[in-house]
Structure formats: C-alpha cells, structure tokens
Short mmCIF file of C-alpha atoms and ligand atoms in Angstrom, two decimals:
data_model
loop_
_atom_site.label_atom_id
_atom_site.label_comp_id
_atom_site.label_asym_id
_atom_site.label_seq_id
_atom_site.Cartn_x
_atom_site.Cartn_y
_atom_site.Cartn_z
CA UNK N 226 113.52 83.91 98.12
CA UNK N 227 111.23 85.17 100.29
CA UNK N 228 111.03 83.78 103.97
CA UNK N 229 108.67 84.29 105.86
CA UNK N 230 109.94 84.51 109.66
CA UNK N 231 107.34 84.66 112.55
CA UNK N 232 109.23 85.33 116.16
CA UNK N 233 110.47 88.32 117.52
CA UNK N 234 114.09 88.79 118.76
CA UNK N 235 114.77 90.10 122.15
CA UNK N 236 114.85 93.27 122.97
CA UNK N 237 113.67 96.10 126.11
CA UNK N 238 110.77 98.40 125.26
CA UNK N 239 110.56 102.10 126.35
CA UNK N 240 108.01 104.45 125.70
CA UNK N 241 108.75 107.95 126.92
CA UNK N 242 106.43 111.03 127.21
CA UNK N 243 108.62 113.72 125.80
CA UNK N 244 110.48 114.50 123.11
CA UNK N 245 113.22 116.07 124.50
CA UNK N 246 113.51 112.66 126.40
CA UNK N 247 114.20 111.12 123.46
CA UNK N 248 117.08 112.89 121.51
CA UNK N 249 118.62 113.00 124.81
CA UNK N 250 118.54 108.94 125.25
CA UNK N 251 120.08 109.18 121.44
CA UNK N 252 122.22 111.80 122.17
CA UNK N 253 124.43 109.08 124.22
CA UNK N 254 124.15 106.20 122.18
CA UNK N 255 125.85 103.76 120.66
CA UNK N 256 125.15 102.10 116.98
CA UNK N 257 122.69 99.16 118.24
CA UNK N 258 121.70 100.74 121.42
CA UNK N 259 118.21 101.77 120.36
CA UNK N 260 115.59 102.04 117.13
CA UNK N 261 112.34 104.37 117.43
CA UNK N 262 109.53 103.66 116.02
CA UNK N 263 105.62 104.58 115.73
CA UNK N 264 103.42 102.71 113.67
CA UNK N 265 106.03 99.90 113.81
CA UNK N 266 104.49 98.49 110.85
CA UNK N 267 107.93 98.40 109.29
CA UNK N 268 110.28 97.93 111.99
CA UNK N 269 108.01 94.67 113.47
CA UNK N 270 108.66 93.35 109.71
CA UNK N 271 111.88 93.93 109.51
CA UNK N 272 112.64 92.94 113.27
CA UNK N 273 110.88 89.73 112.82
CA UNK N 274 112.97 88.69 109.08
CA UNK N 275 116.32 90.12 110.99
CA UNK N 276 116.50 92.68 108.20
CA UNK N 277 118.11 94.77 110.65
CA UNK N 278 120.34 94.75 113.48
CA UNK N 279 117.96 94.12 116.71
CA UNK N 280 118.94 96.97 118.97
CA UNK N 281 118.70 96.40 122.55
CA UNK N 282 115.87 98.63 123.12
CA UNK N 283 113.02 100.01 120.99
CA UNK N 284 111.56 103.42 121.58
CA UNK N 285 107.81 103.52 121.00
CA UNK N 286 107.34 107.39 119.91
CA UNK N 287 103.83 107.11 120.03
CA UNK N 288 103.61 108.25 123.66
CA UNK N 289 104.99 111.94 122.55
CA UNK N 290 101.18 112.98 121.68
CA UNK N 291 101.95 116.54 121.16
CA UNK N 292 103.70 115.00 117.87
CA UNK N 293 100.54 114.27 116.27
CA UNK N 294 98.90 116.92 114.65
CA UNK N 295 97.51 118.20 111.28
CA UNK N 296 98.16 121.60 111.19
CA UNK N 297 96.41 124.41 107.92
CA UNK N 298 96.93 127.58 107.80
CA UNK N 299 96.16 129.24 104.29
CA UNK N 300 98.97 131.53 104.52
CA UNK N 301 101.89 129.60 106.58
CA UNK N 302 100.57 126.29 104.74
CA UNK N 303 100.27 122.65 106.28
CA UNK N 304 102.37 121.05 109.08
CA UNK N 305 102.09 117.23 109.71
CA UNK N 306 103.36 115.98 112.86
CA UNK N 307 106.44 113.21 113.09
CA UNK N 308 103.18 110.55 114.50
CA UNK N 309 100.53 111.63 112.27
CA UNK N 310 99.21 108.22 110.59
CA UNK N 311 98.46 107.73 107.02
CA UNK N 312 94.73 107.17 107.17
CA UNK N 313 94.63 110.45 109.15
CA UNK N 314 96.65 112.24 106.16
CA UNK N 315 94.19 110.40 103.75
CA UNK N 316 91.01 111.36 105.07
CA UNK N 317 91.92 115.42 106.10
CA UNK N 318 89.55 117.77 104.31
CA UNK N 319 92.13 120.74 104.19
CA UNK N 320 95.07 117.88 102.69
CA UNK N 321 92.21 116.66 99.98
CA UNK N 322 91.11 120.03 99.16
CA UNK N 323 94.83 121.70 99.26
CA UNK N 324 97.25 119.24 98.42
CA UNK N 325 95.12 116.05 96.91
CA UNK N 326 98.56 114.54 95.43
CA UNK N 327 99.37 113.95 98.81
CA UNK N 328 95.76 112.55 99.92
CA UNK N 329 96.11 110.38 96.83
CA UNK N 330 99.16 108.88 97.94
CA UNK N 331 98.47 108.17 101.43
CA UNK N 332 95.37 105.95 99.93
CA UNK N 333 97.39 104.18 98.17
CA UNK N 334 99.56 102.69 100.72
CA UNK N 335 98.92 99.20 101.81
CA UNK N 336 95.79 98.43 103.06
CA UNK N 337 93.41 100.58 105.45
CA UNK N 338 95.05 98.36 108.36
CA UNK N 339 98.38 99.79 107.77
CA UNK N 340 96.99 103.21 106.96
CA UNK N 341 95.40 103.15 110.38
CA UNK N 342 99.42 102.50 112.13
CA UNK N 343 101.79 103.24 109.58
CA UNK N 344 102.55 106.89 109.79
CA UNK N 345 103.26 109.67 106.92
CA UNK N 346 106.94 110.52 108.78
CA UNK N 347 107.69 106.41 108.99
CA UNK N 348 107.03 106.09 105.33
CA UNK N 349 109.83 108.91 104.21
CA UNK N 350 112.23 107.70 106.92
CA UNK N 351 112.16 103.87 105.59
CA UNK N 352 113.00 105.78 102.38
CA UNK N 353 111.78 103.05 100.09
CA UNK N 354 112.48 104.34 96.21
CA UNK N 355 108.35 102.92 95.65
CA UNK N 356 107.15 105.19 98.92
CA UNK N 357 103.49 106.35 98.33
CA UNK N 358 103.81 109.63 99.87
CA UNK N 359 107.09 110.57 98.32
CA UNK N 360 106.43 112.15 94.85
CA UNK N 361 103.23 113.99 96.37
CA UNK N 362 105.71 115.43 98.94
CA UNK N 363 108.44 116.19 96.10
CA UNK N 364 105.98 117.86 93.82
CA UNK N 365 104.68 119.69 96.99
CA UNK N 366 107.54 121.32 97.88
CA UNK N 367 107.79 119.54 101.21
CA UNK N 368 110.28 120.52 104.25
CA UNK N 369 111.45 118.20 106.71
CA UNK N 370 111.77 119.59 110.32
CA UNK N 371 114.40 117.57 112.21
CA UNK N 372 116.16 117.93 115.81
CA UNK N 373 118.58 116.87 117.98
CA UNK N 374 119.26 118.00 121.46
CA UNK N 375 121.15 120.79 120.09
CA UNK N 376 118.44 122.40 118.09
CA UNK N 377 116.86 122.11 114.60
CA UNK N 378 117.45 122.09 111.08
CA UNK N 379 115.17 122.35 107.35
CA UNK N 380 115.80 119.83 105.00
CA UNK N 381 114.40 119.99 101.41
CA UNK N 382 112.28 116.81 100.60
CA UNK N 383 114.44 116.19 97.38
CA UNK N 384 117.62 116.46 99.69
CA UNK N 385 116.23 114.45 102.80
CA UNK N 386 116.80 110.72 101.14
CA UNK N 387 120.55 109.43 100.46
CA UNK N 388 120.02 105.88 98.97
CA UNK N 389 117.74 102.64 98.87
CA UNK N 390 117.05 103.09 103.00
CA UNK N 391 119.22 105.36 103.92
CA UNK N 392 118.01 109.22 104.84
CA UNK N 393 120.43 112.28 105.39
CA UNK N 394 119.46 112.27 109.48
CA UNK N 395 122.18 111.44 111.67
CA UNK N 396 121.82 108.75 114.33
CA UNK N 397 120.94 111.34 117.01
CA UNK N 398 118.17 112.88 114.94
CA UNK N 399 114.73 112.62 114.58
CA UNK N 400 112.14 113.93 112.08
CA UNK N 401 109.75 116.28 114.28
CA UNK N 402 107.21 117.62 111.37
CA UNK N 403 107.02 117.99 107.58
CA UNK N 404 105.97 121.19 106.21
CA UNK N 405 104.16 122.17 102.86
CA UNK N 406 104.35 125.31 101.38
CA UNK N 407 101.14 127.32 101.45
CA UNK N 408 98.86 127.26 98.35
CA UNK N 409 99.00 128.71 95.48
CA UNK N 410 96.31 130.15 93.31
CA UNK N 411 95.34 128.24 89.86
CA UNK N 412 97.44 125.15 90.91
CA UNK N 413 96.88 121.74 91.31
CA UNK N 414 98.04 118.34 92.03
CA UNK N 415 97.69 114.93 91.15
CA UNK N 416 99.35 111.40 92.27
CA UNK N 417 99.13 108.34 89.81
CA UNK N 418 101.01 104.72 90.59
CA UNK N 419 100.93 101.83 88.52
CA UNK N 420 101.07 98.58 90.39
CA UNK N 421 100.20 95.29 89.51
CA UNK N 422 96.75 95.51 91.56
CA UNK N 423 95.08 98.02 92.71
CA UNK N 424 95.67 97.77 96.18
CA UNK N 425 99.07 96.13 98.32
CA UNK N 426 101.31 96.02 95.68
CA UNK N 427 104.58 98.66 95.87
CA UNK N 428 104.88 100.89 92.72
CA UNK N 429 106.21 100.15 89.64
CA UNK N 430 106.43 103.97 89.01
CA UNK N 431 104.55 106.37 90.86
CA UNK N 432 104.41 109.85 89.73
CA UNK N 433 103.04 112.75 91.27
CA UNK N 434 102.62 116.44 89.26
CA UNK N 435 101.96 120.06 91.00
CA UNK N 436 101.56 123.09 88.63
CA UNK N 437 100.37 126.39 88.12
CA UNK N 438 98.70 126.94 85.32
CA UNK N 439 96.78 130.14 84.10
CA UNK N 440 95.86 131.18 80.89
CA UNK N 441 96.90 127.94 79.09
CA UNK N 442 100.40 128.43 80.46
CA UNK N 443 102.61 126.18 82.96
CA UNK N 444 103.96 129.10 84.95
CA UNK N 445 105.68 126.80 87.75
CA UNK N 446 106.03 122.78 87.83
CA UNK N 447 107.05 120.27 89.95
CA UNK N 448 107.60 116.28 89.32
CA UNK N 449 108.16 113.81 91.90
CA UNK N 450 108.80 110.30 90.57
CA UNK N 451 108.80 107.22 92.77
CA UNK N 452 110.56 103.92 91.99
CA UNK N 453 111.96 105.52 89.25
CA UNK N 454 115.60 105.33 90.47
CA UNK N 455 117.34 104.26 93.77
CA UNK N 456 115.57 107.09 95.76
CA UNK N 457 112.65 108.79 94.93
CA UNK N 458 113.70 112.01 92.41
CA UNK N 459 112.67 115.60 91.57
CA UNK N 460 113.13 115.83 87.93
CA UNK N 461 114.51 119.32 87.39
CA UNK N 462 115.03 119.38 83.58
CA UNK N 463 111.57 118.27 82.79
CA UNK N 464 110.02 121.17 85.00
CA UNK N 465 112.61 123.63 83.32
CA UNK N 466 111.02 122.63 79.94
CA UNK N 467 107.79 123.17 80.94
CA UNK N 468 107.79 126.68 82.89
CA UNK N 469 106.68 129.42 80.28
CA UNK N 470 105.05 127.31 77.74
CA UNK N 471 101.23 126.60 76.28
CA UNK N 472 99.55 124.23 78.03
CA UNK N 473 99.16 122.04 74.44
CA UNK N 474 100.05 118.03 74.34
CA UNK N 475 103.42 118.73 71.99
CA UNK N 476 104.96 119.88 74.99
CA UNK N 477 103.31 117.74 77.76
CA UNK N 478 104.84 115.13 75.22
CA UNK N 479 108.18 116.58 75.30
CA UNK N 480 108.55 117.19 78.67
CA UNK N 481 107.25 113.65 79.59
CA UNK N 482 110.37 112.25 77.62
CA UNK N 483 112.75 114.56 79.60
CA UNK N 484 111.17 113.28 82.62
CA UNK N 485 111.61 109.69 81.23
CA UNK N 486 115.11 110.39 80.42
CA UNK N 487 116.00 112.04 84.28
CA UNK N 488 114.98 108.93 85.62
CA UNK N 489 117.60 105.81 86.45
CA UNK N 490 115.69 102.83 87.78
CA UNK N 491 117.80 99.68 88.53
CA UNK N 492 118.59 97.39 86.41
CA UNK N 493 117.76 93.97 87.46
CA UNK N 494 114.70 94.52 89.52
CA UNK N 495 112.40 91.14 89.52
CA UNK N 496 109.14 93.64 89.89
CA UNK N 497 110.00 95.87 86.49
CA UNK N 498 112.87 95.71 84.08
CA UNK N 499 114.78 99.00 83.75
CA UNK N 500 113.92 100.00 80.32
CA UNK N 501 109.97 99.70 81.26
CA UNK N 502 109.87 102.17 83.87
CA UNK N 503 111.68 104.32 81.94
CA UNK N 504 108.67 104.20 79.40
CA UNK N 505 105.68 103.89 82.18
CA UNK N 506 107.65 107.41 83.53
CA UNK N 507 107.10 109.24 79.83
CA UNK N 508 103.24 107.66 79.82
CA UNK N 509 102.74 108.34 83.60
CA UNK N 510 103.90 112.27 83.09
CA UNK N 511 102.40 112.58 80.67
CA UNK N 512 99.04 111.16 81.74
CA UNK N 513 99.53 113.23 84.93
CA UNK N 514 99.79 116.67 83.26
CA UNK N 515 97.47 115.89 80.94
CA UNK N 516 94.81 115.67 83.81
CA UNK N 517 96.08 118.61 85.28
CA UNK N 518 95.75 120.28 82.07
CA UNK N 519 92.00 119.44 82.48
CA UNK H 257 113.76 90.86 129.12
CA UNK H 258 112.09 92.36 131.85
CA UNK H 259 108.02 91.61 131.78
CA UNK H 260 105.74 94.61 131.93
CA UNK H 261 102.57 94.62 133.13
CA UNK H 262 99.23 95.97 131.23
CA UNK H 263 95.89 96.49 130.89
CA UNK H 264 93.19 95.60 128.65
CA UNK H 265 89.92 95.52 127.95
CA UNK H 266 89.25 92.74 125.59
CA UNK H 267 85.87 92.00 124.09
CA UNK H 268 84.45 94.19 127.07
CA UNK H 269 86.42 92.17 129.56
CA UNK H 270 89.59 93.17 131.81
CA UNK H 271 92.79 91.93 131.49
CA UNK H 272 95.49 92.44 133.55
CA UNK H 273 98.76 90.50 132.12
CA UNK H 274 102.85 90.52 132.39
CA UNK H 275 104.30 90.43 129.19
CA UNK H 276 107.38 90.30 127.48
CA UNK H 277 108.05 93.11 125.33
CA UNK H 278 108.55 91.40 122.41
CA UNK H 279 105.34 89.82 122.52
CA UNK H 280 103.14 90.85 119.57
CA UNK H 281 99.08 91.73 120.20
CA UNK H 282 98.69 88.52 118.32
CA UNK H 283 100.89 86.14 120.25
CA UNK H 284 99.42 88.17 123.35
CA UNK H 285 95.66 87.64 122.40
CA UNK H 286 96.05 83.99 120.79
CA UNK H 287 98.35 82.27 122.97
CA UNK H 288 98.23 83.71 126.35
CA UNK H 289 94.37 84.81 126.48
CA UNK H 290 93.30 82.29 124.08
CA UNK H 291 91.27 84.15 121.57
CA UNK H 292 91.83 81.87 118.53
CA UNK H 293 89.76 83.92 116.53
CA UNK H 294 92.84 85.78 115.94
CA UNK H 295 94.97 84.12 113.42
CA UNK H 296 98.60 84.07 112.08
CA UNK H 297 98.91 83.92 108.33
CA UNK H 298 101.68 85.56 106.67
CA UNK H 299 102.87 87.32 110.00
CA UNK H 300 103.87 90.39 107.81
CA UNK H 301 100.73 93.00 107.50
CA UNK H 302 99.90 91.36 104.16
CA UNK H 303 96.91 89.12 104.69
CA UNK H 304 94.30 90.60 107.23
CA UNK H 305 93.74 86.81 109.14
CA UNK H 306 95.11 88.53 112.40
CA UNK H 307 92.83 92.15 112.24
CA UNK H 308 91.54 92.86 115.40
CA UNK H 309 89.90 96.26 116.01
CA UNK H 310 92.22 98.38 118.53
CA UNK H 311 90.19 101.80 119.99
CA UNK H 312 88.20 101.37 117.22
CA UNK H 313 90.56 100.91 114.65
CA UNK H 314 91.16 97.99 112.40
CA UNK H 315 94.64 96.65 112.77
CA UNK H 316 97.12 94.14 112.14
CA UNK H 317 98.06 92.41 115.64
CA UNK H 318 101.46 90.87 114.31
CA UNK H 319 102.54 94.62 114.03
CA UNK H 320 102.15 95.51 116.91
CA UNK H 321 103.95 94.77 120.24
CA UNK H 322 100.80 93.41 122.78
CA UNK H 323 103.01 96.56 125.59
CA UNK H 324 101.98 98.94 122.91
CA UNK H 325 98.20 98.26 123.09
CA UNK H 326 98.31 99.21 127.31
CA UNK H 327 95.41 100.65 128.08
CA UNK H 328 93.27 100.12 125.07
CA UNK H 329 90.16 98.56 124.00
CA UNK H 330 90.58 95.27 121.91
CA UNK H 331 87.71 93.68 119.94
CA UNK H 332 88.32 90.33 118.35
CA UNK H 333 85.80 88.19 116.28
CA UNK H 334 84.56 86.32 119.42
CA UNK H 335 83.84 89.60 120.78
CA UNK H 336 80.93 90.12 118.26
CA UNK H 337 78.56 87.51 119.12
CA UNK H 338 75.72 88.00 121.22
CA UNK H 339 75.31 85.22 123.64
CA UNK H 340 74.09 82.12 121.49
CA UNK H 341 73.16 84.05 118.33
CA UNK H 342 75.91 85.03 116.03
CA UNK H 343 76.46 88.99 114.64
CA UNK H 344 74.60 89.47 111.44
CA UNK H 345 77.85 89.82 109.19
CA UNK H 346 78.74 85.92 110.99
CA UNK H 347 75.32 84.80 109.84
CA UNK H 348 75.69 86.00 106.41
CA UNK H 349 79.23 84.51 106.06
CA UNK H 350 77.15 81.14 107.46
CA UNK H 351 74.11 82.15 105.03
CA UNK H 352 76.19 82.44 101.69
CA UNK H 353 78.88 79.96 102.02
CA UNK H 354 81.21 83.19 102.27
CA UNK H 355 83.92 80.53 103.59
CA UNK H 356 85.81 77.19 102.30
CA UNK H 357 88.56 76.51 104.80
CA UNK H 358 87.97 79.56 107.21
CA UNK H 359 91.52 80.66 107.87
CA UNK H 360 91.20 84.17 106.72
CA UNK H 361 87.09 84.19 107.58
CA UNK H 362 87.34 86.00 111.02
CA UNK H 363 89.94 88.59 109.30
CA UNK H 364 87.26 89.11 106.66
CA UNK H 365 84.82 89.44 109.11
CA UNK H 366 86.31 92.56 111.48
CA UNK H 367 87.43 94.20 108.29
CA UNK H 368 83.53 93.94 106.84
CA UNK H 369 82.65 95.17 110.56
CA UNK H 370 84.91 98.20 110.06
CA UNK H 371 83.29 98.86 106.49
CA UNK H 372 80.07 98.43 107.53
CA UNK H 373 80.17 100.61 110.41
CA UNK H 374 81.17 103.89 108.40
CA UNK H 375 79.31 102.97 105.27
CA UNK H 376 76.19 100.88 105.90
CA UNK H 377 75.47 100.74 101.92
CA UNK H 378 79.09 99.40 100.37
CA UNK H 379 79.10 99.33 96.24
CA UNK H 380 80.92 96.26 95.34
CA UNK H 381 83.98 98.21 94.61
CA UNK H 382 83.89 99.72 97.77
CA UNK H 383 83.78 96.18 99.61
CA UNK H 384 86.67 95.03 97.48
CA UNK H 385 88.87 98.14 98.28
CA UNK H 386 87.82 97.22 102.14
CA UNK H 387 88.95 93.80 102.06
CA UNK H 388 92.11 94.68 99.88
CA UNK H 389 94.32 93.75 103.12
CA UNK H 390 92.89 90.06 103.51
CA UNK H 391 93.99 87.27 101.43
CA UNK H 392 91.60 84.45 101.24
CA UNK H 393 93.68 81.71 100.04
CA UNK H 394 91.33 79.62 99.09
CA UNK H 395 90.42 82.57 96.47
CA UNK H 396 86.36 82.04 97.42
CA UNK H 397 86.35 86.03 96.29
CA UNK H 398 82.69 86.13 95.22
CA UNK H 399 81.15 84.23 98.14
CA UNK H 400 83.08 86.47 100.25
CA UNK H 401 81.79 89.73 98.65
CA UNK H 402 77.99 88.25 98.84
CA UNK H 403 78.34 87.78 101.98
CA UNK H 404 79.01 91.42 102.98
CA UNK H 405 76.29 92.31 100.63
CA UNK H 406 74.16 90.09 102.38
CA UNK H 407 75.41 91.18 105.59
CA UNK H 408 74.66 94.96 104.40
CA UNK H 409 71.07 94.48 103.37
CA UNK H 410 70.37 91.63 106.87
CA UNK H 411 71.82 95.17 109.18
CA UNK H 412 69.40 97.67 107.07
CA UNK H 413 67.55 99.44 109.96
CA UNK H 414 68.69 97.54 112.81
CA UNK H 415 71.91 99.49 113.61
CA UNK H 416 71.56 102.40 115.45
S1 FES R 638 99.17 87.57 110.06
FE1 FES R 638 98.99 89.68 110.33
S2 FES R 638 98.56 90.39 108.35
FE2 FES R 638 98.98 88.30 108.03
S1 FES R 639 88.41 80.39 103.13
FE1 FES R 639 90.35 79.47 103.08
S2 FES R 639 91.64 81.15 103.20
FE2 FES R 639 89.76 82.07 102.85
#
C-alpha cells in the first residue's frame, strides 16, 4: 500500500556556489552525512515517505549555475549540463532537430510542473528501470561525465546504471554533464512509451530506436528499452541482426523478437505482468523501426 | 535546525521570513504567510492543487524547500485578481461551473494561466496535455476544459 506521508524530517540545508565545493564536502563524508539534489522533485518525495535514510544535510546543487547549460556543436555533438531541467531539454531546437528521441522523452515525463524542476541528470541518477530519458540516451550513444576531487572519468550510458536505484558513481562522485555523440548523416531517432494514460503514468515499456539508414539498408542501430528489465538495457543482439540488412518488415519483425527476447522484466510487477512486456517490447520495436523506416 | 532567513516577493509584495529548512514553499506560503489559495492534496507532485508560479515557472510547492525559492518571485492564485474584479480565467471558472468542490480549482487555474500565457488559442488537446498534472477529484473534466476555452476566447485581444 501506498501511504501517502506529508512532513518533512529534519535536516540542515546548504547551498554552495562551486563545484569544487562540493566534491570536496563529499570527499570527507560519511554514509548519511549529506544527499545533493537539484530539482528535488525526487528526493522531497522520497524524504517526505522516509524512502531513504534522511541525511543530516542536503546540498541544493542548483546554486552551481555554470552547471546548467545546453551545449551543440555539429561536429563535437551535444553536452547537457548536471542542472539542466527537463522542460529545457524538451523544448531545445538543436535536441528536437538532432536528437528528437531524446526531446520525445523529456515530454513525456510527468507533468510540465515537474519538467520545469526535475532535471535530465536527476532522472538517470534515480535510475528508475521506467526513466523517460533513458532509452533516448541508450540509443544515443550517451556519455556520462563524472568527478570527484581527484579528477574525472567517461562512463558509457549502458554501463552507468547497476540495479533498480542504484548507479555505478561512488559516494564521492557526482555527474557533471552528459554527452551525445555528434550526428550522423541519414539517421534518425524516435522514443515511444506505452503507459496507461497519456500523461503521469511511469512506462510500461518505453523504447527508444536510433539508426542509420541509406539506401534501404540499416547500416548502424541502436535500442534502448526502458522498464523492460531491472535497469534500463541496450539490446546488443537485436542491433547485431539488424546492421547490413534491407530495410523490409521480415527483418524489422525478426529483430523486434530478438529485442523481445534480450529483455528480462520482473516478474511480479502490479503495473505489467512479465510475459506482457516481453510482447509490448517485440510490438514497440517493431513499431519504432517501422517509423524510422518511414 | 538552524532557521535561515529569505526573501520574497510574493504576489508583488515583500517578504522577509526565518525559516526552517525543511519547510516546503507550500507549508511556507500556506501556513506562515497565509495564502490558502495554495493547497495540499497528494503532497507528492501528482495532483497540481499546490502549483504556484516560481520566476515564471509553474511548479509544485510541496517539492520544493520554501530556502530554495530565496530571492524569487512567487505568484499564487490570490495574486491574480485585480482589486474587486476577479482575472478573466477566475471568471470563466465562475461563468461555466468549471468547479464542484474547489480543492484542485486554484491549481487548475495557475496551470490554465501558464497555458494561456504561451498559447493564447489552446486546441482541446492542448488544454488537456496542460492540465495533465492536476487531478480534479471530483472528475468535473469537461466543465473544467470549458472553462479554459471560455477563458481563451473572454482574454482574445485584451492581453498585451
Ligand atoms: S500537493 Fe503538490 S502536487 Fe499534490
Ligand atoms: S472540483 Fe473537487 S477536486 Fe476538482
């Protein structure tokens, strides 16, 4: 069941200027010493149902402006900053016009109030299997940018998340940017979820497609899948399949039942049984690259 | 918890106030300033009754800690009236019975503020996808979606 919990535990608030400022306050730290945050609109939620352990202090990020920035270049590609918000991601011209998967899936996250806090960093971090902007990201080809006080390090999308909520950064890490690959000519993405209603609800299955196609031939594919098993998932066999072949439904078909078969939801979930998201992933893919087949 | 002190400017006025820093914007603006035009429904970002409209933004205010909102500008629903006469999306709520109980009215009404403000002409579609974030629980959909139609056609011309 469900409860709904209204107060706030205790806890100190800091808001620092710098970045630096913080990794060095979590350089120090112990386990429930401090949680960042900035849109908050998961960490209020989860504060307020104790669905984590209150920390002493939170750090509102949001003061580190230089940390919010869309950045396009057509041939180093797109940087989005660790505080860039959703609706900002949703409504850039260069994201719509370069990557639309990923515009797609920032509109589809909650609702426009949530879009105007939540932020595009915040929504891979919480690492939710049914996050919006995770299969655009995975079929992008999307880099994670993290530091500590001791310097930096690239993480692979597909490598970044560990489990249900859980994320490869260590405690005294922090995401700075994410990075997308520059484009590429003839391709195209595309993000579809399927949800109960068409706005609020998590995904069922969410499935987001990049290829390259030219002359009726899938010359490079990517497929990110979303609450399709207990993190969101690349599925590598699926885009094998495809690479080399006619663009023709027989092997949209076939690949969409790789895809289907790559994917390991759970079993007892009380929003979708197992054995229907494994179908809604073969008619999702396949719808997908069907639309990208144009 | 030590209080911190902040500023705001609240439906054009100045407010100076110590707060605890787990205070949310809505506990802030309902309890301690009094605005009861801000409500607390699910408490949980799922049913609009507590939008205000932070720097311009529409917002949930029981996501937000009231520290986080220093400095900024905070428009709630009693902010829009004008004297004795009430905004023209409050009239058309009035005009088209677009309430039943009223709970989740003044959320409705910031979030048809923030529609109507970038898109003075809203299909139908594009009013539901605006009000996706605000439950009405008394499920008076329709009325709700004539009265930002209404709204729409009463502000034709007269905003600038
Ligand atoms: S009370 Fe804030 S969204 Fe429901
Ligand atoms: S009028 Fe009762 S909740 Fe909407």
């Amino acid at each position: 069941m469900v409860v709904f919990y209204r107060r706030m535990p205790r806890f100190e608030y800091l808001k620092p200027q710098r970045f630096e400022d913080v990794l060095e306050l979590l350089q120090n730290s112990t386990p429930n010493r401090y949680r960042v945050f900035a849109g908050g609109t998961d960490l209020m939620d989860q504060l307020k149902q104790r669905k984590i352990n209150v920390p002493e202090t939170v750090i509102d990020l949001k003061g580190i402006t230089e940390l919010d920035f869309i950045n396009f270049d057509k041939s180093s590609g797109l940087r989005i900053g660790a505080l860039t918000t959703v609706a900002d991601v949703a409504k850039s011209p260069e994201i719509e016009e370069h990557y639309p998967a990923l515009a797609q899936g920032a509109r589809e996250i909650a609702s426009i109030q949530i879009q105007n806090r939540a932020t595009i960093t915040g929504n891979i971090c919480n690492a939710v299997s049914s996050a919006d902007s995770a299969p655009p990201l995975l079929a992008l080809g999307a880099e994670v940018v993290c530091a500590n006080r001791n310097g930096e390090r690239t993480i692979k999308i597909e490598d970044f998340f560990s489990g249900p909520g859980q994320t490869v950064l260590n405690p005294n890490e922090l995401v700075k940017e994410i990075t997308l690959p520059p484009p590429v000519d003839n391709s195209d993405s595309v993000y579809l979820k399927l949800a109960p209603r068409g706005r609020m609800d998590l995904a069922w299955i969410g499935v987001a497609v990049w290829a390259q196609i030219s002359e009726r031939i899938f010359n490079n594919v990517r497929i990110g899948l979303g609450a399709a098993a207990p993190t969101p998932i690349r599925t590598p066999n699926a885009e094998e399949a495809l690479c080399g072949l006619d663009v023709v439904s027989e092997n949209i078909e076939a690949a969409a039942a790789i895809a289907s078969g790559e994917a390991s939801p759970r079993e007892n979930s009380f929003r979708a049984g197992s054995e229907y998201r494994h179908m809604m992933v073969e008619v999702l893919v396949k719808r997908v690259l069907t639309q990208l087949a144009g | 918890m030590e209080k911190i002190t902040c500023n705001f400017v609240v439906n054009g006025q100045a407010e100076e106030i110590s707060i605890p820093p787990n205070r949310t914007l809505l506990h802030m603006l309902r309890e301690d300033l009094m605005f009861h035009g801000v409500r607390e429904g699910c408490s949980h970002g799922e049913c609009g009754s507590c939008n205000v409209i932070l720097d311009g933004k529409l917002v949930n205010a029981c996501l937000i800690l009231a520290v986080e909102a220093d400095g900024m500008e905070i428009l709630t629903v009693e902010g829009m009236v004008d004297g004795d006469n009430l905004h023209p999306i409050q009239q058309a709520f009035v005009d088209e019975s677009g309430m039943q109980c009223g709970a989740c009215t003044t959320g409705m009404i910031l979030s048809t503020k923030n529609l109507l403000d970038a898109n003075p002409d809203p299909s139908r579609e594009e009013i539901k996808d605006a009000l996706a974030g605000n439950f009405c629980r008394c499920t008076g959909y329709a009325k709700i979606f004539e009265s930002v139609e209404a709204a729409a056609e009463s502000m034709k011309g007269t905003q600038s």
